[in-house]
Short mmCIF file of C-alpha atoms in Angstrom, two decimals:
data_model
loop_
_atom_site.label_atom_id
_atom_site.label_comp_id
_atom_site.label_asym_id
_atom_site.label_seq_id
_atom_site.Cartn_x
_atom_site.Cartn_y
_atom_site.Cartn_z
CA MET A 1 -7.69 -5.68 -19.19
CA VAL A 2 -5.81 -5.67 -16.39
CA ARG A 3 -5.66 -3.46 -13.54
CA LYS A 4 -2.26 -2.82 -11.06
CA LYS A 5 -3.28 -2.49 -7.87
CA LYS A 6 -3.55 1.43 -6.54
CA GLN A 7 -1.77 2.77 -3.22
CA ILE A 8 -5.33 3.43 -0.77
CA TYR A 9 -3.60 4.43 2.14
CA GLN A 10 -0.51 5.22 3.41
CA GLY A 11 0.17 6.77 6.79
CA ARG A 12 1.26 6.80 10.23
CA SER A 13 -1.93 5.15 12.59
CA VAL A 14 -2.60 1.42 12.99
CA LYS A 15 -6.08 2.03 13.67
CA LYS A 16 -7.30 3.59 10.63
CA PHE A 17 -4.88 1.18 9.02
CA ASN A 18 -6.83 -1.47 10.56
CA GLU A 19 -9.71 -0.19 10.15
CA ILE A 20 -9.15 -0.32 6.27
CA ARG A 21 -7.75 -4.28 6.31
CA ASP A 22 -11.44 -4.53 8.16
CA VAL A 23 -13.23 -3.18 5.92
CA LEU A 24 -11.44 -4.74 2.68
CA ASP A 25 -11.46 -8.17 4.19
CA ILE A 26 -15.53 -7.43 5.21
CA TYR A 27 -16.54 -7.00 1.42
CA HIS A 28 -13.71 -9.25 0.07
CA VAL A 29 -11.99 -6.96 -1.72
CA LYS A 30 -7.83 -8.65 -1.87
CA TYR A 31 -5.27 -5.97 -1.44
CA SER A 32 -1.95 -6.01 -0.27
CA TYR A 33 0.08 -4.34 2.07
CA GLN A 34 3.56 -3.39 3.63
CA VAL A 35 4.40 -2.39 6.89
CA LYS A 36 7.90 -0.17 6.93
CA ASP A 37 10.01 0.08 10.58
CA THR A 38 11.22 4.72 9.68
CA ILE A 39 13.38 4.44 11.72
CA ASN A 40 15.18 1.67 11.05
CA ASP A 41 15.56 2.92 7.24
CA ALA A 42 16.54 6.26 8.12
CA GLY A 43 19.17 6.29 10.71
CA SER A 44 22.59 8.04 10.22
CA ASP A 45 25.19 9.37 8.34
CA SER A 46 28.04 8.71 11.03
CA LEU A 47 31.15 6.27 10.61
CA LEU A 48 29.46 4.58 14.31
CA SER A 49 26.25 4.31 12.33
CA PHE A 50 27.40 2.96 9.83
CA ILE A 51 29.80 0.52 11.03
CA GLY A 52 27.19 -0.67 13.48
CA ARG A 53 24.80 -1.38 10.34
CA GLN A 54 27.67 -3.96 9.44
CA GLN A 55 27.18 -5.78 12.36
CA GLY A 56 23.40 -5.68 12.27
CA MET A 57 23.18 -3.12 14.75
CA ALA A 58 19.69 -1.11 14.50
CA PRO A 59 20.49 2.31 13.33
CA ARG A 60 18.55 3.58 16.04
CA ALA A 61 21.27 2.15 18.29
CA PHE A 62 22.69 5.38 17.55
CA THR A 63 20.42 7.37 17.18
CA GLY A 64 17.67 7.09 20.03
CA SER A 65 13.57 7.40 19.96
CA ALA A 66 13.03 8.13 23.49
CA GLY A 67 10.02 10.22 23.39
CA VAL A 68 9.22 8.99 19.91
CA SER A 69 5.52 7.07 20.20
CA GLY A 70 5.33 3.74 19.39
CA GLU A 71 2.80 4.48 16.36
CA GLU A 72 5.02 7.18 14.65
CA LEU A 73 8.01 4.65 14.78
CA LYS A 74 6.02 2.57 11.41
CA SER A 75 4.51 3.49 7.79
CA TYR A 76 1.56 1.70 6.93
CA ILE A 77 1.25 1.75 3.15
CA ILE A 78 -2.35 -0.06 2.14
CA TYR A 79 -2.20 -1.54 -2.12
CA ALA A 80 -5.92 -2.57 -3.54
CA LYS A 81 -7.67 -2.44 -7.15
CA GLU A 82 -9.76 0.92 -7.50
CA ASP A 83 -12.32 -0.73 -9.17
CA GLU A 84 -12.28 -3.56 -7.22
CA ILE A 85 -13.19 -1.30 -4.57
CA GLU A 86 -15.24 0.45 -6.65
CA LYS A 87 -17.65 -2.43 -7.94
CA LYS A 88 -17.45 -4.19 -4.14
CA ILE A 89 -17.95 -1.68 -1.07
CA PRO A 90 -20.95 0.84 -1.50
CA THR A 91 -20.14 4.30 -1.80
CA ASP A 92 -21.23 5.84 1.45
CA ILE A 93 -18.87 3.03 3.97
CA TRP A 94 -16.47 3.75 1.95
CA ASN A 95 -16.17 7.42 1.97
CA GLU A 96 -16.90 7.57 5.80
CA ILE A 97 -13.66 5.27 6.83
CA ASN A 98 -11.93 7.28 3.81
CA ASN A 99 -13.01 10.89 5.53
CA SER A 100 -11.77 9.24 9.17
CA HIS A 101 -9.38 10.53 11.19
#
């Protein structure tokens, strides 16, 4: 039976994102990931913002990002096969990485 990849992490911490990827790499677990720029995905519904998007300008140009840390501007998602994680990564190590932070 072929098992699809499952989302194993979603968050805004680049440190946690990299820790999980390091563990997956060490134990040779195949995974995929996405990094989403949450500011550019959101945007505003104003006419000016709509026109800006049509011209290839980021919605952030109209809404601003002052006072927001760089880490908060991105969302990180990791996908992997759960059965592969269970087979290759020792349970105590996987539990530790999931319970940290």
